[in-house]
PDB file of C-alpha atoms and ligand atoms in Angstrom:
ATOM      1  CA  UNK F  16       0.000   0.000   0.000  1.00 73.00           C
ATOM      2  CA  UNK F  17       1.380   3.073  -0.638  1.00 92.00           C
ATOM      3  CA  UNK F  18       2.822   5.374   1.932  1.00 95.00           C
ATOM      4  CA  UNK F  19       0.846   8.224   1.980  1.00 95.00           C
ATOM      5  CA  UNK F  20      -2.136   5.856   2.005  1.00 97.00           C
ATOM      6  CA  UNK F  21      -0.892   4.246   5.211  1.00 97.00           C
ATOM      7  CA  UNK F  22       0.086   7.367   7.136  1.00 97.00           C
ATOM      8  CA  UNK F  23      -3.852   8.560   6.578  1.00 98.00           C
ATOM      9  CA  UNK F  24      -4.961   5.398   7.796  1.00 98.00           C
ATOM     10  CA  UNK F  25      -2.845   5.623  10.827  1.00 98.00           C
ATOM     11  CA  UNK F  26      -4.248   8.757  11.866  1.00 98.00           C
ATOM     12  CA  UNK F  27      -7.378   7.512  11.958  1.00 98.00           C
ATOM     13  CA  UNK F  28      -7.208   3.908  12.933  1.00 98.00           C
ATOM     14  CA  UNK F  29      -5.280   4.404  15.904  1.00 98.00           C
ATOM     15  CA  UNK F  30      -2.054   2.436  15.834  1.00 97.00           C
ATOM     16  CA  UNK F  31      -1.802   1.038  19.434  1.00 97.00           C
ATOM     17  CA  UNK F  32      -5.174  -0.174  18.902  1.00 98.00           C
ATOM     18  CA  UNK F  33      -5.842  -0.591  15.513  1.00 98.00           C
ATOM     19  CA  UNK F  34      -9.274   0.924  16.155  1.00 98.00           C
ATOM     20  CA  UNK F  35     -10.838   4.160  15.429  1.00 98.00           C
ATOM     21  CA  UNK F  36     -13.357   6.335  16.921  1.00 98.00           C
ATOM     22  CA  UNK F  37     -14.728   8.520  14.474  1.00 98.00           C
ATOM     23  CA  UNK F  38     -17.141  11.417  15.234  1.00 98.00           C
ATOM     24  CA  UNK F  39     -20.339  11.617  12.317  1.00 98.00           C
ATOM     25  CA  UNK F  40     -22.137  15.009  11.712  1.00 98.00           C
ATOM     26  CA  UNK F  41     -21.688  14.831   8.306  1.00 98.00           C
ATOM     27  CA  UNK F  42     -25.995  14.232   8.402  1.00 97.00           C
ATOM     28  CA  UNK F  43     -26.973  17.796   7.093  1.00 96.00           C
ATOM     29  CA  UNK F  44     -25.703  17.131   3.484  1.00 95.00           C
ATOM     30  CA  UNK F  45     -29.230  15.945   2.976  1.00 92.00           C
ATOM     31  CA  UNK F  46     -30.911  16.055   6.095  1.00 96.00           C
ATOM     32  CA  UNK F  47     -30.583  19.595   6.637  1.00 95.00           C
ATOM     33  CA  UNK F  48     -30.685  20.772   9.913  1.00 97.00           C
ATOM     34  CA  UNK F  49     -30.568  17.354  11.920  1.00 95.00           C
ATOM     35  CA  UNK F  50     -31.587  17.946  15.655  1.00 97.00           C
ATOM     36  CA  UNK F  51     -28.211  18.091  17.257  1.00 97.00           C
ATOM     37  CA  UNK F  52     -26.870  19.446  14.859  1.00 98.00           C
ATOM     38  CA  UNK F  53     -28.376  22.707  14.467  1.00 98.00           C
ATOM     39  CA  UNK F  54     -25.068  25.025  14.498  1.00 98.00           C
ATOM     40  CA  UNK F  55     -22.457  22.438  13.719  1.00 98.00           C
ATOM     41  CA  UNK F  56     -19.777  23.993  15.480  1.00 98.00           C
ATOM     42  CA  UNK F  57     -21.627  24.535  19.010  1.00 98.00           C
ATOM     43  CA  UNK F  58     -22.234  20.540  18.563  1.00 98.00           C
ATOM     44  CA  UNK F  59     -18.368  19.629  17.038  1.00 98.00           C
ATOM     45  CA  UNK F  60     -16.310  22.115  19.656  1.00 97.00           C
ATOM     46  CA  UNK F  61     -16.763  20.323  22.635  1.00 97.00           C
ATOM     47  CA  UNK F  62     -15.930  16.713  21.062  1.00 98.00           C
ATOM     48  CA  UNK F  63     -13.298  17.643  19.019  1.00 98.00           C
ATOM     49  CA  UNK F  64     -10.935  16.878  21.784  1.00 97.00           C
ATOM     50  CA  UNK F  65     -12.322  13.122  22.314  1.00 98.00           C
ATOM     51  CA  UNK F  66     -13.210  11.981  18.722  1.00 98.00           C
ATOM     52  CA  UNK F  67     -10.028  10.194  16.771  1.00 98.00           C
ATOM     53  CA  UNK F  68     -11.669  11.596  13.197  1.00 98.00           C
ATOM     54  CA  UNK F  69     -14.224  14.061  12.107  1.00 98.00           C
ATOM     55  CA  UNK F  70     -16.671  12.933   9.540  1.00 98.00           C
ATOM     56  CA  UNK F  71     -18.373  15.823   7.867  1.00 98.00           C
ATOM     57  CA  UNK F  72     -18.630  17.934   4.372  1.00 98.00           C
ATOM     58  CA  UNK F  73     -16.597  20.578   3.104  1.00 98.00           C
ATOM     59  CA  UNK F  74     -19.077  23.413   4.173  1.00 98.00           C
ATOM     60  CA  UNK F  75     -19.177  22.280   8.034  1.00 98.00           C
ATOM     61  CA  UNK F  76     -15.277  21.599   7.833  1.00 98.00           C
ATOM     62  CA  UNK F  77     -14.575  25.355   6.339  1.00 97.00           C
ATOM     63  CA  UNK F  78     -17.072  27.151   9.078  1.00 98.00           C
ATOM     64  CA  UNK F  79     -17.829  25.005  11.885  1.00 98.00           C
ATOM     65  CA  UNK F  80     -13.841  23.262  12.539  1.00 98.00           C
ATOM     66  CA  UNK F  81     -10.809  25.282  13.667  1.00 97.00           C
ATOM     67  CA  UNK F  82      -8.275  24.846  11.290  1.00 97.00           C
ATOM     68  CA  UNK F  83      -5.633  24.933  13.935  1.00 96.00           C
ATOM     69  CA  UNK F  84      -7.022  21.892  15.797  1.00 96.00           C
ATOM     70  CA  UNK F  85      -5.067  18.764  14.604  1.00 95.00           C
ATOM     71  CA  UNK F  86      -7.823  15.791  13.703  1.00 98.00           C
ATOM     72  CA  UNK F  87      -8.089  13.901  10.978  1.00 98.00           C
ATOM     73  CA  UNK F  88     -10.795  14.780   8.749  1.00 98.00           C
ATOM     74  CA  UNK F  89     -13.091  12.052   6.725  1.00 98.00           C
ATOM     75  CA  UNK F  90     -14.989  14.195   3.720  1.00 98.00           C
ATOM     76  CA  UNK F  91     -17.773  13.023   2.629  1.00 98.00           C
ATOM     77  CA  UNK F  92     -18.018  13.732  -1.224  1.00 98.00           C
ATOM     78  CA  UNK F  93     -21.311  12.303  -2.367  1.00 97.00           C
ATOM     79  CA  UNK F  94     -24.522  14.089  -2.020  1.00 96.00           C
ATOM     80  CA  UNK F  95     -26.977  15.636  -4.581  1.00 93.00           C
ATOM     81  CA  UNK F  96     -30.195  14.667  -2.753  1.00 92.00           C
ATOM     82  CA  UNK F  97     -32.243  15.096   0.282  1.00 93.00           C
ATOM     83  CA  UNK F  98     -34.492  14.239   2.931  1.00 94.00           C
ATOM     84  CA  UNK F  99     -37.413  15.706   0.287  1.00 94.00           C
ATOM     85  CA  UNK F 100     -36.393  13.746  -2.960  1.00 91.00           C
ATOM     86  CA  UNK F 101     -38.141  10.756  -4.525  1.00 88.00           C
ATOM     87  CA  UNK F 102     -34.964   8.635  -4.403  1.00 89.00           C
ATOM     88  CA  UNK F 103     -32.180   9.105  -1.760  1.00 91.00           C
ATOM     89  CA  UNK F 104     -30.118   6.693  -4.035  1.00 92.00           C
ATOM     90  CA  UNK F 105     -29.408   9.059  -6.666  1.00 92.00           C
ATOM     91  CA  UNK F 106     -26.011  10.880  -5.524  1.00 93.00           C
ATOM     92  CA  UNK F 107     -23.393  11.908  -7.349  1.00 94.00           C
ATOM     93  CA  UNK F 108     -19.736  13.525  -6.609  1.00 97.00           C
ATOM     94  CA  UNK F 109     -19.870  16.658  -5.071  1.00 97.00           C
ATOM     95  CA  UNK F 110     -16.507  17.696  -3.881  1.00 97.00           C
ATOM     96  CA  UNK F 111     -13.810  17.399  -6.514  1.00 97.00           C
ATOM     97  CA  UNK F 112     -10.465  15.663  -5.416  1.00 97.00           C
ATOM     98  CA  UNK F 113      -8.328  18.811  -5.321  1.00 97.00           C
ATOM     99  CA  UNK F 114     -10.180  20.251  -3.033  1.00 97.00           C
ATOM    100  CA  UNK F 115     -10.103  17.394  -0.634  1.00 98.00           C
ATOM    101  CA  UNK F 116      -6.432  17.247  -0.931  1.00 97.00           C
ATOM    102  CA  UNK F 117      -6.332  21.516  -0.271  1.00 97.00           C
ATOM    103  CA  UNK F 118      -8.485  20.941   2.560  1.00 98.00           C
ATOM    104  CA  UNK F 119      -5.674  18.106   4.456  1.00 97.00           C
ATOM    105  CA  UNK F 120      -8.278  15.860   4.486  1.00 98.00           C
ATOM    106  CA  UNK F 121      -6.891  11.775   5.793  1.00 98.00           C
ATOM    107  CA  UNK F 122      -9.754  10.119   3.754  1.00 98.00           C
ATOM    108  CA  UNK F 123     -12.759  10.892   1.217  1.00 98.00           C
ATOM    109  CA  UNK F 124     -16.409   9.344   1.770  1.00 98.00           C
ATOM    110  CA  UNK F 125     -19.593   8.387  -0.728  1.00 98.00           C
ATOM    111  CA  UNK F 126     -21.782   6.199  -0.263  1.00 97.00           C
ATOM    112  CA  UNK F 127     -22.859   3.390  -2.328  1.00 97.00           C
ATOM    113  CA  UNK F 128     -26.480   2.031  -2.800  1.00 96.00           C
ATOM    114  CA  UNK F 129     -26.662  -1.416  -3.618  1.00 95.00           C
ATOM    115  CA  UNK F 130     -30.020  -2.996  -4.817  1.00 94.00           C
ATOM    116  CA  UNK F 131     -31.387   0.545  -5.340  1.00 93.00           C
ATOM    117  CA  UNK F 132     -32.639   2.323  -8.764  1.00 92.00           C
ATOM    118  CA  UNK F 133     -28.992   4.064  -8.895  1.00 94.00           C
ATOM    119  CA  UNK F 134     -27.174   1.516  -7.443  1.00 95.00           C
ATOM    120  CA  UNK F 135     -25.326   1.320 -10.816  1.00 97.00           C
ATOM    121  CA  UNK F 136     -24.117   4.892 -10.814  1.00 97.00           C
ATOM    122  CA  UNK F 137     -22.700   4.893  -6.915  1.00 97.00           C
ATOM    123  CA  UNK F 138     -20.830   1.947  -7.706  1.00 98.00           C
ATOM    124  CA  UNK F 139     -19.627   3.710 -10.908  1.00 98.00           C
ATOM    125  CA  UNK F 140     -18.964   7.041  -8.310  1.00 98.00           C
ATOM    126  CA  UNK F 141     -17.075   4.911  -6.205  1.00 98.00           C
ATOM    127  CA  UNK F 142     -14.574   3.376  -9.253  1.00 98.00           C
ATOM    128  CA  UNK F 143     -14.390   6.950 -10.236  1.00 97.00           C
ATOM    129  CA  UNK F 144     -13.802   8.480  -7.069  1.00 98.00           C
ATOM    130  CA  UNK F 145     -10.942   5.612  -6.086  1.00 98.00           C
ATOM    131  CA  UNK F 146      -9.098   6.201  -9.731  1.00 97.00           C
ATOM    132  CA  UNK F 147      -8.606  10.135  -8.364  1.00 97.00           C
ATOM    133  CA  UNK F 148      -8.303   9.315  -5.034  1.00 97.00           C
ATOM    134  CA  UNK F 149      -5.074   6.644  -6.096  1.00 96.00           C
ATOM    135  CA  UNK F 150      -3.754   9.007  -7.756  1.00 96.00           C
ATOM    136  CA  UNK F 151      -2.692  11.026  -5.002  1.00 96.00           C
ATOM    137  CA  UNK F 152      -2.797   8.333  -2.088  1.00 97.00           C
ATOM    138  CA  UNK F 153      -5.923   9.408  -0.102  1.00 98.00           C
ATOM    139  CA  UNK F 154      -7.982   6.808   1.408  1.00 98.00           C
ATOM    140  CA  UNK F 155     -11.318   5.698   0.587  1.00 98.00           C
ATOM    141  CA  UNK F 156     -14.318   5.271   3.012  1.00 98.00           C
ATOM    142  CA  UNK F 157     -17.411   3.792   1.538  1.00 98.00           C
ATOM    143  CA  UNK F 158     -20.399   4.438   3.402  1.00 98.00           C
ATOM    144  CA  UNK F 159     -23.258   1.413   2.558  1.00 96.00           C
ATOM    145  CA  UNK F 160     -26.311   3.194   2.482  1.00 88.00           C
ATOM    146  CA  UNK F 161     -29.476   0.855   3.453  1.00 84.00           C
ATOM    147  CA  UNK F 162     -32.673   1.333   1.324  1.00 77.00           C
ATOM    148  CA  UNK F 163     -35.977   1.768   2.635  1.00 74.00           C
ATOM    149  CA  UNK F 164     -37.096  -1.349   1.174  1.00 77.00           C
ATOM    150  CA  UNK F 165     -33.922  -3.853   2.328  1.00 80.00           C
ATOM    151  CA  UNK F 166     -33.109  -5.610   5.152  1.00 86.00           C
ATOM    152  CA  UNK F 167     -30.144  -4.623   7.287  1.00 90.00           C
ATOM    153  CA  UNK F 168     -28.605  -8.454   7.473  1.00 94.00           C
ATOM    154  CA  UNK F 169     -25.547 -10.035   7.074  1.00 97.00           C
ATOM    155  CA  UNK F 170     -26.405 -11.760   3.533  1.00 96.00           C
ATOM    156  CA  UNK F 171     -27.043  -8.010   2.211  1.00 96.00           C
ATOM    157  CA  UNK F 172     -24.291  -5.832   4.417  1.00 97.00           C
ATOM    158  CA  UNK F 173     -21.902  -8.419   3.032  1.00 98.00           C
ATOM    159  CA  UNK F 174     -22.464  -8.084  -0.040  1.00 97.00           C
ATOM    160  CA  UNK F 175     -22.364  -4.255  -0.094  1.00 97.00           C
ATOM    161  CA  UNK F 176     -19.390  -4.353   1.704  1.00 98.00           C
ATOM    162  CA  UNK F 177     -17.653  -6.965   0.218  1.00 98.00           C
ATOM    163  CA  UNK F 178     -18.416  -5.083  -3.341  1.00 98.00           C
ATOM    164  CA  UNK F 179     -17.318  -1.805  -1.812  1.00 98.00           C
ATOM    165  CA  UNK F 180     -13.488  -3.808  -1.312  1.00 98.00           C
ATOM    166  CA  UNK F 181     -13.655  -4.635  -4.718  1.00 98.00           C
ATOM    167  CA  UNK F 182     -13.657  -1.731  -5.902  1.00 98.00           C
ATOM    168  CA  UNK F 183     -10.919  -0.316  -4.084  1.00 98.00           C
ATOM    169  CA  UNK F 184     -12.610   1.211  -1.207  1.00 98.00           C
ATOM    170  CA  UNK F 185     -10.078   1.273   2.048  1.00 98.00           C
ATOM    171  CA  UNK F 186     -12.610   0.719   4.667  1.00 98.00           C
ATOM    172  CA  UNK F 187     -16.121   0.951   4.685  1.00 98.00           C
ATOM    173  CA  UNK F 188     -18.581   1.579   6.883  1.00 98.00           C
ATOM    174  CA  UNK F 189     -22.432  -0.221   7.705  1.00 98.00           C
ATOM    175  CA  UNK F 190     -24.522  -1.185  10.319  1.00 97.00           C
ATOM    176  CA  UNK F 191     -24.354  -3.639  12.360  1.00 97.00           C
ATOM    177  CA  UNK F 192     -26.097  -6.619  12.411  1.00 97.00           C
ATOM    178  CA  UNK F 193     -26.713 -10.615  13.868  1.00 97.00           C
ATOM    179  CA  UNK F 194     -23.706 -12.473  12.449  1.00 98.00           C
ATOM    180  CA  UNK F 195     -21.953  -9.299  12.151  1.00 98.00           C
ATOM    181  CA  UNK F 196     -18.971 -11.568  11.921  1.00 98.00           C
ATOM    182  CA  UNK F 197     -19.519 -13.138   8.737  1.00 98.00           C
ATOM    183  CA  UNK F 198     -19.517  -9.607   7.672  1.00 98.00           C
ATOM    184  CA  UNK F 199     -16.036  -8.508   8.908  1.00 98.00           C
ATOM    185  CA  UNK F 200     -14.898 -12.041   7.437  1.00 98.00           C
ATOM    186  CA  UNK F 201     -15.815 -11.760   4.245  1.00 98.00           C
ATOM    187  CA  UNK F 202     -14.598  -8.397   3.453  1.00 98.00           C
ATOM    188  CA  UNK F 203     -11.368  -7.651   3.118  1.00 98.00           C
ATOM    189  CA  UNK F 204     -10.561  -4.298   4.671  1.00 98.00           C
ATOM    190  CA  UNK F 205     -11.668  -2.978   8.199  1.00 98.00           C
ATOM    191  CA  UNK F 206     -15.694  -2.422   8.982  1.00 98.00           C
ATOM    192  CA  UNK F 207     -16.876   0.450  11.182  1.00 98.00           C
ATOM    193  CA  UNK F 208     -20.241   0.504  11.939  1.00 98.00           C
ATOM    194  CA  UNK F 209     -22.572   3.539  12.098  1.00 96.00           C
ATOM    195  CA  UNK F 210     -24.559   4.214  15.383  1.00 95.00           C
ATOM    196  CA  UNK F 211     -27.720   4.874  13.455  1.00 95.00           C
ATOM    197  CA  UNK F 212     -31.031   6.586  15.215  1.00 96.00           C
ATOM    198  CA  UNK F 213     -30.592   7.195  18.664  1.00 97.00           C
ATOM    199  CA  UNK F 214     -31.388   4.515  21.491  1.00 98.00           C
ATOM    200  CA  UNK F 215     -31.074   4.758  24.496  1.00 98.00           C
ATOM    201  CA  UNK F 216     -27.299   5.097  25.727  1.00 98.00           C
ATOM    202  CA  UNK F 217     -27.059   1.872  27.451  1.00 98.00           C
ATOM    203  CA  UNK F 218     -28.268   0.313  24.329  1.00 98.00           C
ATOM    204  CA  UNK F 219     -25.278   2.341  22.190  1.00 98.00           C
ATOM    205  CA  UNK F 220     -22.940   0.977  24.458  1.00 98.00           C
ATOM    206  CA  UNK F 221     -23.665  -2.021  23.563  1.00 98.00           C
ATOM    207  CA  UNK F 222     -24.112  -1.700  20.433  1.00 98.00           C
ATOM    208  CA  UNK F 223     -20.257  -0.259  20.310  1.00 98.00           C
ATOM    209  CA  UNK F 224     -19.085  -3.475  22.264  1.00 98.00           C
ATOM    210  CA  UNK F 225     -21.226  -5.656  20.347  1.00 98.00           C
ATOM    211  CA  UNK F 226     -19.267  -4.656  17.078  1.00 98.00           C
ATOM    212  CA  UNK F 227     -16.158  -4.445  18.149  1.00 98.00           C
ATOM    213  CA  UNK F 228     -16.176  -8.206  20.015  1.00 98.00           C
ATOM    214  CA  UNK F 229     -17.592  -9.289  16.619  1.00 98.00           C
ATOM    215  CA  UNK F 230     -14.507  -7.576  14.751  1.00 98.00           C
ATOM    216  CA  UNK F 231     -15.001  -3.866  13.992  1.00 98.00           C
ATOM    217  CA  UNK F 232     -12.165  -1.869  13.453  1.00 98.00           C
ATOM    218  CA  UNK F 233     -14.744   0.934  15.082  1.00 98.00           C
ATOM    219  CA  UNK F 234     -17.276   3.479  14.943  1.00 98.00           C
ATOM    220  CA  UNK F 235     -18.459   6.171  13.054  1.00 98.00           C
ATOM    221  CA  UNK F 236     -20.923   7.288  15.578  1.00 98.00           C
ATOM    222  CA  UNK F 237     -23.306  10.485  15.275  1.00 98.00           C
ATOM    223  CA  UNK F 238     -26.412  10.866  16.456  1.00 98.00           C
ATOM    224  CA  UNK F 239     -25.999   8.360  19.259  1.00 98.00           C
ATOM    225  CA  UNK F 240     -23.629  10.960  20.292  1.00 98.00           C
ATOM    226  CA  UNK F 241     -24.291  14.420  19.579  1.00 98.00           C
ATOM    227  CA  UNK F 242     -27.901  14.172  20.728  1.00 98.00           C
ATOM    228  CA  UNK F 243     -27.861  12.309  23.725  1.00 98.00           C
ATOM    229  CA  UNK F 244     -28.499  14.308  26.870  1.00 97.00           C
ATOM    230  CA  UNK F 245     -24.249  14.097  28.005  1.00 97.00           C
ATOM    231  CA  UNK F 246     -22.563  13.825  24.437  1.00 98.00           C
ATOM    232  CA  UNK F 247     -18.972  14.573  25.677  1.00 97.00           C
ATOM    233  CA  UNK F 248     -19.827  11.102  28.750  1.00 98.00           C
ATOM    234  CA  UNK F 249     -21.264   8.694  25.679  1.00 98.00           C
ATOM    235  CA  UNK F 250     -17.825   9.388  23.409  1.00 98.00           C
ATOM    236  CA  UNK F 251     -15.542   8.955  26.355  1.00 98.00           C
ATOM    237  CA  UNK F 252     -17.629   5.759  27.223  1.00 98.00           C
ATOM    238  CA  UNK F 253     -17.805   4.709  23.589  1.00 98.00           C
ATOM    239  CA  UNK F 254     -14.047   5.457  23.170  1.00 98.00           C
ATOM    240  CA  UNK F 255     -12.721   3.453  26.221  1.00 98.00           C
ATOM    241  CA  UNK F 256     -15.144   0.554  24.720  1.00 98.00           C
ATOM    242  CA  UNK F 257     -13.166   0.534  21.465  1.00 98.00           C
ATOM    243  CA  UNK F 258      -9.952   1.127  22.529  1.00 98.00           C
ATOM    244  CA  UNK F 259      -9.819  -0.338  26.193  1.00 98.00           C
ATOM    245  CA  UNK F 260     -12.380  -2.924  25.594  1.00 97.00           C
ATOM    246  CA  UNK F 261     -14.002  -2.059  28.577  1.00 98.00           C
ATOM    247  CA  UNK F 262     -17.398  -3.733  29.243  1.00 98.00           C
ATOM    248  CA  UNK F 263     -20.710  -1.768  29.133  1.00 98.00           C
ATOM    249  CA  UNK F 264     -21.342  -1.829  32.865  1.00 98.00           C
ATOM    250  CA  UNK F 265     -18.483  -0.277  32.846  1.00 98.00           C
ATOM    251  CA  UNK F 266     -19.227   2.107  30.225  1.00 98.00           C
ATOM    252  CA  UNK F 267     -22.524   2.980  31.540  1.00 98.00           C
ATOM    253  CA  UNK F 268     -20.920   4.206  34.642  1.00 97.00           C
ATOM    254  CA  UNK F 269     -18.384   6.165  32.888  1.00 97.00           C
ATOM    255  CA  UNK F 270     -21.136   7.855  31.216  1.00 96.00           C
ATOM    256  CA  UNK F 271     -23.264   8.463  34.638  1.00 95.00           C
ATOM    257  CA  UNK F 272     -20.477   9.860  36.133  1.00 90.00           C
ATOM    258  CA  UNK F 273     -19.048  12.344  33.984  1.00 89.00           C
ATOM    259  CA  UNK F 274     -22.595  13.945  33.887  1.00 81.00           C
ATOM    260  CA  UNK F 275     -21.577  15.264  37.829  1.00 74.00           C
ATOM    261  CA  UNK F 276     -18.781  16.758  36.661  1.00 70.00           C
TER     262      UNK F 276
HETATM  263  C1  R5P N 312     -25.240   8.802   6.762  1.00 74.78           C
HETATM  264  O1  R5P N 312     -25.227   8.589   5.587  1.00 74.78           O
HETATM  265  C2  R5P N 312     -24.162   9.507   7.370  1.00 74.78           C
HETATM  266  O2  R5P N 312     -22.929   9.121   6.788  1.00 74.78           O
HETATM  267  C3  R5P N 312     -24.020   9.421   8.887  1.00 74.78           C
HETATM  268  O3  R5P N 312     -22.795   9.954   9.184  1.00 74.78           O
HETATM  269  C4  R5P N 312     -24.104   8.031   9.420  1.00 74.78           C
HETATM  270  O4  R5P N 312     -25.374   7.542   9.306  1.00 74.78           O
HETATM  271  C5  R5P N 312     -23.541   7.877  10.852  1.00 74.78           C
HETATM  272  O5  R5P N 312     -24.228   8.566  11.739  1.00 74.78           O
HETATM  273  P1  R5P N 312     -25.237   7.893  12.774  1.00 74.78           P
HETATM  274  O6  R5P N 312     -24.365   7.258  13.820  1.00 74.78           O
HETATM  275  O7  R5P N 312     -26.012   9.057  13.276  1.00 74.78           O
HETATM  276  O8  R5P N 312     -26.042   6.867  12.046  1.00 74.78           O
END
């Protein structure tokens, strides 16, 4: 692999632990204003110093993220629809290579959308994206996006994901599911999982220890994060889960306590 591929990596999957803790608020690019995430920065200042990575657009990054703080930065570069439109599977590329590479960025996201009406095109995005992104050794992140319609198993995460390394992608990131293992074994190059709607905390704990005993290489957590009721407690707790393998008692008190604080 080449080097400057592996040095990006390294910033974000932690090399002690080979894990990563990456912090999603990237969720406005078609959501809009998610709650949580209202003013981006009031949400991203306080857990800048906790996350290992930042996932997020170019618009949040340039407003919302002091330049002078040193994390590595995930961009997602797929987009083109929203919350509103017919067909959320219809992205394209929306932030052109040289501008990821001006902005520092360690990796670039899209996200595919197998089994949809455009899964076709993503996967064609995703070629596209990996030929530029080679080209100057920035990593890929491929996000599997879930349709409506489609079950979130392992028979259909694997395949996304294992497509996804195919194609070049670096690491990807789903959901997590039963058999989550078969997922991880079958593809490749490292899973993180996504935290998805918000559950209770205790339940996101475990949800974080769940994957990473089943073989994440970590989280890309958002919403789980940024709108529970002590966001800076859940990514502490989340992060000594990943990287200290802590159990969610454990966690849970973590959590709890750093709310007295
Ligand atoms: C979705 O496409 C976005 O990439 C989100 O960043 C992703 O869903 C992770 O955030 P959450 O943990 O809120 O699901």
């Amino acid at each position: 692999m080449d080097w400057g591929v592996k040095n990006r990596l390294a910033r974000i999957f932690k090399p002690d632990t080979g894990k990563t803790v990456m912090l999603a608020v990237d969720h406005g690019y078609f959501l809009g204003p998610t709650s949580g995430l209202e003013v981006p920065s009031k949400t991203i200042k306080p857990l800048l110093p906790y996350a290992n990575s930042l996932m997020l657009t170019r618009g949040v990054l340039r407003t919302s993220v002091p330049a002078d703080f040193d994390i590595p930065i995930v961009l997602r570069v797929s987009g083109g629809t929203s919350i509103l439109s017919k067909d959320l599977s219809n992205e394209g590329i929306t932030t052109s290579i040289r501008e990821a590479i001006r902005l520092n960025v360690c990796a670039i996201a899209l996200s595919i959308f197998v089994g949809s009406e455009h899964e076709r095109e993503s996967l064609l995005n995703l070629a596209e994206l990996i030929n530029q992104a080679e080209e100057f050794g920035i990593p890929v992140l491929t996000v599997t996006a879930v349709g409506r319609e489609m079950t979130r198993d392992a028979k259909y995460l694997s395949l996304c994901c294992r497509i996804a390394a195919e194609m070049g992608a670096h690491f990807v990131k789903t959901y997590y599911c039963e058999d989550f293992e078969k997922v991880v074994e079958t593809c490749p190059v490292p899973v993180v999982i996504a935290g998805g709607k918000k559950i209770p905390e205790k339940n996101a704990l475990q949800l974080a220890h769940n994957a990473i005993s089943h073989g994440a290489a970590g989280v890309d957590m958002g919403r789980n994060i940024f709108q529970s009721d002590n966001p800076v407690g859940m990514i502490q707790a989340v992060k000594a889960i990943v990287h200290k393998r802590i159990s969610v008692e454990e966690a849970y008190k973590m959590y709890e306590g750093s709310k007295k604080t």
